[in-house]
């Protein structure tokens, strides 16, 4: 289902068979052998004489060649429309994670959804801890998106320790479990969103 969402937003239409990668050749030297046997001068004269016999001109624009939609274009449109019918949290996640959305509303929406699920686990944490967790939630959303699409971890624990200004021991005891808990929440959000999309597109 992840691949379906990605292709629905990003898959290009195929090229026509007649559209090769080579540049078209319009050199007279190549096609000179196709001129009438009488020679170029006679051919040019005939063309000039024939052109003077025109008594009217065609003013309507010539029909242009159009590239028909590929068979799966309608299925892609169906998936995109179905995403818009999902709850806001699911919409934000699917567009942010798989449609490569550049809209701040989607990235912010994912972070807000994550925080809404994670905040109750903090209990009576100090204000400084809550502030640090809010920043960590945004980084977790970015990192989880990268994990789902490329398997790469873009925010390493060592760098997070520097940003939070904490020791390795503090990370291992307190912040590491919080970081992993956020990824668990995002994984659950991902599963819920894909299942909801599957139910309304089948």
mmCIF file with all atom_site columns, C-alpha atoms in Angstrom:
data_model
loop_
_atom_site.group_PDB
_atom_site.id
_atom_site.type_symbol
_atom_site.label_atom_id
_atom_site.label_alt_id
_atom_site.label_comp_id
_atom_site.label_asym_id
_atom_site.label_entity_id
_atom_site.label_seq_id
_atom_site.pdbx_PDB_ins_code
_atom_site.Cartn_x
_atom_site.Cartn_y
_atom_site.Cartn_z
_atom_site.occupancy
_atom_site.B_iso_or_equiv
_atom_site.pdbx_formal_charge
_atom_site.auth_seq_id
_atom_site.auth_comp_id
_atom_site.auth_asym_id
_atom_site.auth_atom_id
_atom_site.pdbx_PDB_model_num
ATOM 1   C CA . UNK A 1 1   ? 0.000   0.000  0.000   1.00 0.00 ? 1   UNK A CA 1
ATOM 2   C CA . UNK A 1 2   ? 2.934   2.330  0.641   1.00 0.00 ? 2   UNK A CA 1
ATOM 3   C CA . UNK A 1 3   ? 4.090   1.902  -2.945  1.00 0.00 ? 3   UNK A CA 1
ATOM 4   C CA . UNK A 1 4   ? 0.570   2.646  -4.193  1.00 0.00 ? 4   UNK A CA 1
ATOM 5   C CA . UNK A 1 5   ? 0.553   5.983  -2.365  1.00 0.00 ? 5   UNK A CA 1
ATOM 6   C CA . UNK A 1 6   ? 4.015   6.898  -3.666  1.00 0.00 ? 6   UNK A CA 1
ATOM 7   C CA . UNK A 1 7   ? 3.151   6.052  -7.278  1.00 0.00 ? 7   UNK A CA 1
ATOM 8   C CA . UNK A 1 8   ? -0.197  7.842  -7.084  1.00 0.00 ? 8   UNK A CA 1
ATOM 9   C CA . UNK A 1 9   ? 1.596   11.108 -6.306  1.00 0.00 ? 9   UNK A CA 1
ATOM 10  C CA . UNK A 1 10  ? 4.863   10.749 -8.173  1.00 0.00 ? 10  UNK A CA 1
ATOM 11  C CA . UNK A 1 11  ? 4.680   8.221  -11.027 1.00 0.00 ? 11  UNK A CA 1
ATOM 12  C CA . UNK A 1 12  ? 5.286   9.892  -14.420 1.00 0.00 ? 12  UNK A CA 1
ATOM 13  C CA . UNK A 1 13  ? 3.301   9.021  -17.521 1.00 0.00 ? 13  UNK A CA 1
ATOM 14  C CA . UNK A 1 14  ? 5.128   6.780  -19.988 1.00 0.00 ? 14  UNK A CA 1
ATOM 15  C CA . UNK A 1 15  ? 6.610   8.136  -23.195 1.00 0.00 ? 15  UNK A CA 1
ATOM 16  C CA . UNK A 1 16  ? 5.055   7.242  -26.492 1.00 0.00 ? 16  UNK A CA 1
ATOM 17  C CA . UNK A 1 17  ? 6.712   4.489  -28.430 1.00 0.00 ? 17  UNK A CA 1
ATOM 18  C CA . UNK A 1 18  ? 7.398   6.931  -31.240 1.00 0.00 ? 18  UNK A CA 1
ATOM 19  C CA . UNK A 1 19  ? 9.175   9.331  -28.890 1.00 0.00 ? 19  UNK A CA 1
ATOM 20  C CA . UNK A 1 20  ? 12.713  8.053  -28.953 1.00 0.00 ? 20  UNK A CA 1
ATOM 21  C CA . UNK A 1 21  ? 15.649  9.516  -27.088 1.00 0.00 ? 21  UNK A CA 1
ATOM 22  C CA . UNK A 1 22  ? 17.457  10.497 -30.293 1.00 0.00 ? 22  UNK A CA 1
ATOM 23  C CA . UNK A 1 23  ? 17.041  13.971 -31.721 1.00 0.00 ? 23  UNK A CA 1
ATOM 24  C CA . UNK A 1 24  ? 14.931  14.182 -34.858 1.00 0.00 ? 24  UNK A CA 1
ATOM 25  C CA . UNK A 1 25  ? 16.929  14.718 -38.047 1.00 0.00 ? 25  UNK A CA 1
ATOM 26  C CA . UNK A 1 26  ? 15.773  17.495 -40.371 1.00 0.00 ? 26  UNK A CA 1
ATOM 27  C CA . UNK A 1 27  ? 18.887  17.944 -42.479 1.00 0.00 ? 27  UNK A CA 1
ATOM 28  C CA . UNK A 1 28  ? 18.343  18.328 -46.239 1.00 0.00 ? 28  UNK A CA 1
ATOM 29  C CA . UNK A 1 29  ? 21.544  16.411 -46.850 1.00 0.00 ? 29  UNK A CA 1
ATOM 30  C CA . UNK A 1 30  ? 19.996  13.325 -45.331 1.00 0.00 ? 30  UNK A CA 1
ATOM 31  C CA . UNK A 1 31  ? 16.775  13.485 -47.328 1.00 0.00 ? 31  UNK A CA 1
ATOM 32  C CA . UNK A 1 32  ? 18.085  14.973 -50.579 1.00 0.00 ? 32  UNK A CA 1
ATOM 33  C CA . UNK A 1 33  ? 17.719  11.617 -52.301 1.00 0.00 ? 33  UNK A CA 1
ATOM 34  C CA . UNK A 1 34  ? 13.942  11.886 -51.863 1.00 0.00 ? 34  UNK A CA 1
ATOM 35  C CA . UNK A 1 35  ? 13.603  14.882 -54.214 1.00 0.00 ? 35  UNK A CA 1
ATOM 36  C CA . UNK A 1 36  ? 11.847  14.318 -57.586 1.00 0.00 ? 36  UNK A CA 1
ATOM 37  C CA . UNK A 1 37  ? 14.061  12.966 -60.384 1.00 0.00 ? 37  UNK A CA 1
ATOM 38  C CA . UNK A 1 38  ? 13.777  16.269 -62.281 1.00 0.00 ? 38  UNK A CA 1
ATOM 39  C CA . UNK A 1 39  ? 16.110  17.905 -59.783 1.00 0.00 ? 39  UNK A CA 1
ATOM 40  C CA . UNK A 1 40  ? 15.872  20.474 -56.999 1.00 0.00 ? 40  UNK A CA 1
ATOM 41  C CA . UNK A 1 41  ? 15.257  23.455 -59.308 1.00 0.00 ? 41  UNK A CA 1
ATOM 42  C CA . UNK A 1 42  ? 12.301  21.804 -61.052 1.00 0.00 ? 42  UNK A CA 1
ATOM 43  C CA . UNK A 1 43  ? 10.907  20.628 -57.737 1.00 0.00 ? 43  UNK A CA 1
ATOM 44  C CA . UNK A 1 44  ? 11.130  24.136 -56.222 1.00 0.00 ? 44  UNK A CA 1
ATOM 45  C CA . UNK A 1 45  ? 9.412   25.647 -59.272 1.00 0.00 ? 45  UNK A CA 1
ATOM 46  C CA . UNK A 1 46  ? 6.576   23.134 -59.112 1.00 0.00 ? 46  UNK A CA 1
ATOM 47  C CA . UNK A 1 47  ? 6.046   23.828 -55.436 1.00 0.00 ? 47  UNK A CA 1
ATOM 48  C CA . UNK A 1 48  ? 5.986   27.590 -56.021 1.00 0.00 ? 48  UNK A CA 1
ATOM 49  C CA . UNK A 1 49  ? 3.526   27.269 -58.894 1.00 0.00 ? 49  UNK A CA 1
ATOM 50  C CA . UNK A 1 50  ? 1.239   24.967 -56.945 1.00 0.00 ? 50  UNK A CA 1
ATOM 51  C CA . UNK A 1 51  ? 1.203   27.261 -53.946 1.00 0.00 ? 51  UNK A CA 1
ATOM 52  C CA . UNK A 1 52  ? -0.158  30.176 -56.025 1.00 0.00 ? 52  UNK A CA 1
ATOM 53  C CA . UNK A 1 53  ? -3.333  28.230 -56.778 1.00 0.00 ? 53  UNK A CA 1
ATOM 54  C CA . UNK A 1 54  ? -4.564  28.445 -53.184 1.00 0.00 ? 54  UNK A CA 1
ATOM 55  C CA . UNK A 1 55  ? -7.754  30.511 -52.985 1.00 0.00 ? 55  UNK A CA 1
ATOM 56  C CA . UNK A 1 56  ? -8.485  30.146 -49.269 1.00 0.00 ? 56  UNK A CA 1
ATOM 57  C CA . UNK A 1 57  ? -6.610  29.480 -46.085 1.00 0.00 ? 57  UNK A CA 1
ATOM 58  C CA . UNK A 1 58  ? -7.479  27.208 -43.233 1.00 0.00 ? 58  UNK A CA 1
ATOM 59  C CA . UNK A 1 59  ? -7.862  29.354 -40.109 1.00 0.00 ? 59  UNK A CA 1
ATOM 60  C CA . UNK A 1 60  ? -8.782  26.655 -37.628 1.00 0.00 ? 60  UNK A CA 1
ATOM 61  C CA . UNK A 1 61  ? -5.859  25.462 -35.547 1.00 0.00 ? 61  UNK A CA 1
ATOM 62  C CA . UNK A 1 62  ? -4.533  22.111 -36.555 1.00 0.00 ? 62  UNK A CA 1
ATOM 63  C CA . UNK A 1 63  ? -5.307  19.352 -34.107 1.00 0.00 ? 63  UNK A CA 1
ATOM 64  C CA . UNK A 1 64  ? -2.326  18.609 -31.926 1.00 0.00 ? 64  UNK A CA 1
ATOM 65  C CA . UNK A 1 65  ? -1.164  15.192 -30.955 1.00 0.00 ? 65  UNK A CA 1
ATOM 66  C CA . UNK A 1 66  ? -2.135  14.399 -27.389 1.00 0.00 ? 66  UNK A CA 1
ATOM 67  C CA . UNK A 1 67  ? -0.702  11.805 -25.081 1.00 0.00 ? 67  UNK A CA 1
ATOM 68  C CA . UNK A 1 68  ? -3.540  9.631  -23.783 1.00 0.00 ? 68  UNK A CA 1
ATOM 69  C CA . UNK A 1 69  ? -3.674  8.955  -20.066 1.00 0.00 ? 69  UNK A CA 1
ATOM 70  C CA . UNK A 1 70  ? -2.062  5.686  -19.025 1.00 0.00 ? 70  UNK A CA 1
ATOM 71  C CA . UNK A 1 71  ? -4.447  2.964  -17.811 1.00 0.00 ? 71  UNK A CA 1
ATOM 72  C CA . UNK A 1 72  ? -3.461  3.443  -14.178 1.00 0.00 ? 72  UNK A CA 1
ATOM 73  C CA . UNK A 1 73  ? -3.977  7.232  -14.140 1.00 0.00 ? 73  UNK A CA 1
ATOM 74  C CA . UNK A 1 74  ? -7.563  6.847  -12.959 1.00 0.00 ? 74  UNK A CA 1
ATOM 75  C CA . UNK A 1 75  ? -6.499  4.496  -10.170 1.00 0.00 ? 75  UNK A CA 1
ATOM 76  C CA . UNK A 1 76  ? -3.878  7.028  -9.063  1.00 0.00 ? 76  UNK A CA 1
ATOM 77  C CA . UNK A 1 77  ? -6.499  9.771  -8.994  1.00 0.00 ? 77  UNK A CA 1
ATOM 78  C CA . UNK A 1 78  ? -8.747  7.484  -6.972  1.00 0.00 ? 78  UNK A CA 1
ATOM 79  C CA . UNK A 1 79  ? -6.024  6.967  -4.354  1.00 0.00 ? 79  UNK A CA 1
ATOM 80  C CA . UNK A 1 80  ? -5.269  10.695 -4.093  1.00 0.00 ? 80  UNK A CA 1
ATOM 81  C CA . UNK A 1 81  ? -8.981  11.467 -3.688  1.00 0.00 ? 81  UNK A CA 1
ATOM 82  C CA . UNK A 1 82  ? -9.353  8.717  -1.087  1.00 0.00 ? 82  UNK A CA 1
ATOM 83  C CA . UNK A 1 83  ? -6.552  10.188 1.028   1.00 0.00 ? 83  UNK A CA 1
ATOM 84  C CA . UNK A 1 84  ? -8.519  13.441 1.258   1.00 0.00 ? 84  UNK A CA 1
ATOM 85  C CA . UNK A 1 85  ? -11.390 11.534 2.892   1.00 0.00 ? 85  UNK A CA 1
ATOM 86  C CA . UNK A 1 86  ? -9.251  10.188 5.732   1.00 0.00 ? 86  UNK A CA 1
ATOM 87  C CA . UNK A 1 87  ? -8.920  11.798 9.183   1.00 0.00 ? 87  UNK A CA 1
ATOM 88  C CA . UNK A 1 88  ? -6.531  14.746 9.253   1.00 0.00 ? 88  UNK A CA 1
ATOM 89  C CA . UNK A 1 89  ? -3.768  12.858 11.104  1.00 0.00 ? 89  UNK A CA 1
ATOM 90  C CA . UNK A 1 90  ? -3.732  10.129 8.452   1.00 0.00 ? 90  UNK A CA 1
ATOM 91  C CA . UNK A 1 91  ? -3.807  12.638 5.593   1.00 0.00 ? 91  UNK A CA 1
ATOM 92  C CA . UNK A 1 92  ? -0.838  14.549 6.970   1.00 0.00 ? 92  UNK A CA 1
ATOM 93  C CA . UNK A 1 93  ? 1.212   11.406 7.489   1.00 0.00 ? 93  UNK A CA 1
ATOM 94  C CA . UNK A 1 94  ? 0.548   9.833  4.076   1.00 0.00 ? 94  UNK A CA 1
ATOM 95  C CA . UNK A 1 95  ? 1.277   13.046 2.190   1.00 0.00 ? 95  UNK A CA 1
ATOM 96  C CA . UNK A 1 96  ? 4.325   13.894 4.287   1.00 0.00 ? 96  UNK A CA 1
ATOM 97  C CA . UNK A 1 97  ? 5.853   10.412 4.331   1.00 0.00 ? 97  UNK A CA 1
ATOM 98  C CA . UNK A 1 98  ? 5.010   9.036  0.890   1.00 0.00 ? 98  UNK A CA 1
ATOM 99  C CA . UNK A 1 99  ? 3.917   11.905 -1.359  1.00 0.00 ? 99  UNK A CA 1
ATOM 100 C CA . UNK A 1 100 ? 7.039   13.908 -0.459  1.00 0.00 ? 100 UNK A CA 1
ATOM 101 C CA . UNK A 1 101 ? 4.860   16.858 0.499   1.00 0.00 ? 101 UNK A CA 1
ATOM 102 C CA . UNK A 1 102 ? 6.710   20.155 0.886   1.00 0.00 ? 102 UNK A CA 1
ATOM 103 C CA . UNK A 1 103 ? 3.747   21.725 2.665   1.00 0.00 ? 103 UNK A CA 1
ATOM 104 C CA . UNK A 1 104 ? 4.578   22.838 6.181   1.00 0.00 ? 104 UNK A CA 1
ATOM 105 C CA . UNK A 1 105 ? 0.998   22.007 7.199   1.00 0.00 ? 105 UNK A CA 1
ATOM 106 C CA . UNK A 1 106 ? 1.665   18.297 6.601   1.00 0.00 ? 106 UNK A CA 1
ATOM 107 C CA . UNK A 1 107 ? 4.964   18.201 8.493   1.00 0.00 ? 107 UNK A CA 1
ATOM 108 C CA . UNK A 1 108 ? 3.456   20.210 11.323  1.00 0.00 ? 108 UNK A CA 1
ATOM 109 C CA . UNK A 1 109 ? 0.341   18.029 11.296  1.00 0.00 ? 109 UNK A CA 1
ATOM 110 C CA . UNK A 1 110 ? 2.419   14.867 11.730  1.00 0.00 ? 110 UNK A CA 1
ATOM 111 C CA . UNK A 1 111 ? 4.355   16.419 14.617  1.00 0.00 ? 111 UNK A CA 1
ATOM 112 C CA . UNK A 1 112 ? 1.151   17.561 16.315  1.00 0.00 ? 112 UNK A CA 1
ATOM 113 C CA . UNK A 1 113 ? -0.397  14.104 15.897  1.00 0.00 ? 113 UNK A CA 1
ATOM 114 C CA . UNK A 1 114 ? 2.705   12.488 17.382  1.00 0.00 ? 114 UNK A CA 1
ATOM 115 C CA . UNK A 1 115 ? 2.766   14.880 20.306  1.00 0.00 ? 115 UNK A CA 1
ATOM 116 C CA . UNK A 1 116 ? -0.927  14.328 21.055  1.00 0.00 ? 116 UNK A CA 1
ATOM 117 C CA . UNK A 1 117 ? -0.235  10.614 21.479  1.00 0.00 ? 117 UNK A CA 1
ATOM 118 C CA . UNK A 1 118 ? 3.086   10.948 23.258  1.00 0.00 ? 118 UNK A CA 1
ATOM 119 C CA . UNK A 1 119 ? 2.400   13.750 25.750  1.00 0.00 ? 119 UNK A CA 1
ATOM 120 C CA . UNK A 1 120 ? 0.189   11.646 28.074  1.00 0.00 ? 120 UNK A CA 1
ATOM 121 C CA . UNK A 1 121 ? 3.141   9.286  28.654  1.00 0.00 ? 121 UNK A CA 1
ATOM 122 C CA . UNK A 1 122 ? 5.195   12.066 30.266  1.00 0.00 ? 122 UNK A CA 1
ATOM 123 C CA . UNK A 1 123 ? 3.062   12.340 33.372  1.00 0.00 ? 123 UNK A CA 1
ATOM 124 C CA . UNK A 1 124 ? 4.269   15.157 35.652  1.00 0.00 ? 124 UNK A CA 1
ATOM 125 C CA . UNK A 1 125 ? 7.505   15.837 33.800  1.00 0.00 ? 125 UNK A CA 1
ATOM 126 C CA . UNK A 1 126 ? 9.369   19.105 34.321  1.00 0.00 ? 126 UNK A CA 1
ATOM 127 C CA . UNK A 1 127 ? 8.842   22.001 31.920  1.00 0.00 ? 127 UNK A CA 1
ATOM 128 C CA . UNK A 1 128 ? 12.398  21.631 30.597  1.00 0.00 ? 128 UNK A CA 1
ATOM 129 C CA . UNK A 1 129 ? 11.790  17.970 29.824  1.00 0.00 ? 129 UNK A CA 1
ATOM 130 C CA . UNK A 1 130 ? 8.504   18.745 28.061  1.00 0.00 ? 130 UNK A CA 1
ATOM 131 C CA . UNK A 1 131 ? 10.199  21.402 25.941  1.00 0.00 ? 131 UNK A CA 1
ATOM 132 C CA . UNK A 1 132 ? 12.963  18.986 24.957  1.00 0.00 ? 132 UNK A CA 1
ATOM 133 C CA . UNK A 1 133 ? 10.434  16.306 24.044  1.00 0.00 ? 133 UNK A CA 1
ATOM 134 C CA . UNK A 1 134 ? 8.549   18.718 21.783  1.00 0.00 ? 134 UNK A CA 1
ATOM 135 C CA . UNK A 1 135 ? 11.699  19.370 19.789  1.00 0.00 ? 135 UNK A CA 1
ATOM 136 C CA . UNK A 1 136 ? 12.466  15.661 19.758  1.00 0.00 ? 136 UNK A CA 1
ATOM 137 C CA . UNK A 1 137 ? 9.007   14.918 18.334  1.00 0.00 ? 137 UNK A CA 1
ATOM 138 C CA . UNK A 1 138 ? 9.698   17.038 15.259  1.00 0.00 ? 138 UNK A CA 1
ATOM 139 C CA . UNK A 1 139 ? 13.028  15.307 14.678  1.00 0.00 ? 139 UNK A CA 1
ATOM 140 C CA . UNK A 1 140 ? 11.397  11.905 15.183  1.00 0.00 ? 140 UNK A CA 1
ATOM 141 C CA . UNK A 1 141 ? 8.860   12.657 12.434  1.00 0.00 ? 141 UNK A CA 1
ATOM 142 C CA . UNK A 1 142 ? 11.661  13.574 10.017  1.00 0.00 ? 142 UNK A CA 1
ATOM 143 C CA . UNK A 1 143 ? 13.705  10.522 10.948  1.00 0.00 ? 143 UNK A CA 1
ATOM 144 C CA . UNK A 1 144 ? 10.785  8.107  10.702  1.00 0.00 ? 144 UNK A CA 1
ATOM 145 C CA . UNK A 1 145 ? 9.906   9.385  7.241   1.00 0.00 ? 145 UNK A CA 1
ATOM 146 C CA . UNK A 1 146 ? 13.470  8.715  6.116   1.00 0.00 ? 146 UNK A CA 1
ATOM 147 C CA . UNK A 1 147 ? 13.400  5.245  7.656   1.00 0.00 ? 147 UNK A CA 1
ATOM 148 C CA . UNK A 1 148 ? 10.203  4.306  5.836   1.00 0.00 ? 148 UNK A CA 1
ATOM 149 C CA . UNK A 1 149 ? 11.413  5.505  2.444   1.00 0.00 ? 149 UNK A CA 1
ATOM 150 C CA . UNK A 1 150 ? 15.135  4.802  2.371   1.00 0.00 ? 150 UNK A CA 1
ATOM 151 C CA . UNK A 1 151 ? 15.985  2.975  5.582   1.00 0.00 ? 151 UNK A CA 1
ATOM 152 C CA . UNK A 1 152 ? 18.411  5.756  6.536   1.00 0.00 ? 152 UNK A CA 1
ATOM 153 C CA . UNK A 1 153 ? 18.652  7.237  10.025  1.00 0.00 ? 153 UNK A CA 1
ATOM 154 C CA . UNK A 1 154 ? 19.115  10.973 9.575   1.00 0.00 ? 154 UNK A CA 1
ATOM 155 C CA . UNK A 1 155 ? 19.306  11.848 13.289  1.00 0.00 ? 155 UNK A CA 1
ATOM 156 C CA . UNK A 1 156 ? 21.865  9.763  15.149  1.00 0.00 ? 156 UNK A CA 1
ATOM 157 C CA . UNK A 1 157 ? 21.719  9.446  18.963  1.00 0.00 ? 157 UNK A CA 1
ATOM 158 C CA . UNK A 1 158 ? 25.080  11.199 19.345  1.00 0.00 ? 158 UNK A CA 1
ATOM 159 C CA . UNK A 1 159 ? 23.778  14.270 17.521  1.00 0.00 ? 159 UNK A CA 1
ATOM 160 C CA . UNK A 1 160 ? 20.552  14.250 19.524  1.00 0.00 ? 160 UNK A CA 1
ATOM 161 C CA . UNK A 1 161 ? 22.561  14.209 22.752  1.00 0.00 ? 161 UNK A CA 1
ATOM 162 C CA . UNK A 1 162 ? 24.379  17.332 21.580  1.00 0.00 ? 162 UNK A CA 1
ATOM 163 C CA . UNK A 1 163 ? 21.134  19.097 20.735  1.00 0.00 ? 163 UNK A CA 1
ATOM 164 C CA . UNK A 1 164 ? 19.589  18.196 24.080  1.00 0.00 ? 164 UNK A CA 1
ATOM 165 C CA . UNK A 1 165 ? 22.848  18.946 25.907  1.00 0.00 ? 165 UNK A CA 1
ATOM 166 C CA . UNK A 1 166 ? 22.731  15.721 27.869  1.00 0.00 ? 166 UNK A CA 1
ATOM 167 C CA . UNK A 1 167 ? 25.201  12.972 28.703  1.00 0.00 ? 167 UNK A CA 1
ATOM 168 C CA . UNK A 1 168 ? 25.311  9.514  27.175  1.00 0.00 ? 168 UNK A CA 1
ATOM 169 C CA . UNK A 1 169 ? 24.152  8.014  30.470  1.00 0.00 ? 169 UNK A CA 1
ATOM 170 C CA . UNK A 1 170 ? 21.160  10.374 30.587  1.00 0.00 ? 170 UNK A CA 1
ATOM 171 C CA . UNK A 1 171 ? 20.291  9.451  27.002  1.00 0.00 ? 171 UNK A CA 1
ATOM 172 C CA . UNK A 1 172 ? 20.456  5.734  27.705  1.00 0.00 ? 172 UNK A CA 1
ATOM 173 C CA . UNK A 1 173 ? 18.349  6.016  30.853  1.00 0.00 ? 173 UNK A CA 1
ATOM 174 C CA . UNK A 1 174 ? 15.711  8.626  29.959  1.00 0.00 ? 174 UNK A CA 1
ATOM 175 C CA . UNK A 1 175 ? 15.810  10.139 26.476  1.00 0.00 ? 175 UNK A CA 1
ATOM 176 C CA . UNK A 1 176 ? 16.598  7.034  24.449  1.00 0.00 ? 176 UNK A CA 1
ATOM 177 C CA . UNK A 1 177 ? 13.418  5.248  25.582  1.00 0.00 ? 177 UNK A CA 1
ATOM 178 C CA . UNK A 1 178 ? 11.405  8.387  24.781  1.00 0.00 ? 178 UNK A CA 1
ATOM 179 C CA . UNK A 1 179 ? 12.936  8.541  21.308  1.00 0.00 ? 179 UNK A CA 1
ATOM 180 C CA . UNK A 1 180 ? 12.089  4.894  20.631  1.00 0.00 ? 180 UNK A CA 1
ATOM 181 C CA . UNK A 1 181 ? 8.581   5.397  22.017  1.00 0.00 ? 181 UNK A CA 1
ATOM 182 C CA . UNK A 1 182 ? 8.002   8.204  19.505  1.00 0.00 ? 182 UNK A CA 1
ATOM 183 C CA . UNK A 1 183 ? 9.060   5.938  16.659  1.00 0.00 ? 183 UNK A CA 1
ATOM 184 C CA . UNK A 1 184 ? 6.690   3.290  17.965  1.00 0.00 ? 184 UNK A CA 1
ATOM 185 C CA . UNK A 1 185 ? 3.835   5.798  17.885  1.00 0.00 ? 185 UNK A CA 1
ATOM 186 C CA . UNK A 1 186 ? 4.699   6.864  14.336  1.00 0.00 ? 186 UNK A CA 1
ATOM 187 C CA . UNK A 1 187 ? 4.859   3.244  13.261  1.00 0.00 ? 187 UNK A CA 1
ATOM 188 C CA . UNK A 1 188 ? 1.378   2.723  14.665  1.00 0.00 ? 188 UNK A CA 1
ATOM 189 C CA . UNK A 1 189 ? 0.144   5.887  12.926  1.00 0.00 ? 189 UNK A CA 1
ATOM 190 C CA . UNK A 1 190 ? 1.594   4.616  9.658   1.00 0.00 ? 190 UNK A CA 1
ATOM 191 C CA . UNK A 1 191 ? -0.139  1.263  10.025  1.00 0.00 ? 191 UNK A CA 1
ATOM 192 C CA . UNK A 1 192 ? -3.482  2.849  10.887  1.00 0.00 ? 192 UNK A CA 1
ATOM 193 C CA . UNK A 1 193 ? -3.337  5.300  7.973   1.00 0.00 ? 193 UNK A CA 1
ATOM 194 C CA . UNK A 1 194 ? -2.474  2.628  5.405   1.00 0.00 ? 194 UNK A CA 1
ATOM 195 C CA . UNK A 1 195 ? -5.163  0.283  6.694   1.00 0.00 ? 195 UNK A CA 1
ATOM 196 C CA . UNK A 1 196 ? -7.760  3.071  6.586   1.00 0.00 ? 196 UNK A CA 1
ATOM 197 C CA . UNK A 1 197 ? -6.755  3.916  3.022   1.00 0.00 ? 197 UNK A CA 1
ATOM 198 C CA . UNK A 1 198 ? -6.905  0.273  1.992   1.00 0.00 ? 198 UNK A CA 1
ATOM 199 C CA . UNK A 1 199 ? -10.439 -0.096 3.379   1.00 0.00 ? 199 UNK A CA 1
ATOM 200 C CA . UNK A 1 200 ? -11.882 2.778  1.350   1.00 0.00 ? 200 UNK A CA 1
ATOM 201 C CA . UNK A 1 201 ? -10.062 1.970  -1.900  1.00 0.00 ? 201 UNK A CA 1
ATOM 202 C CA . UNK A 1 202 ? -10.892 -1.732 -2.079  1.00 0.00 ? 202 UNK A CA 1
#
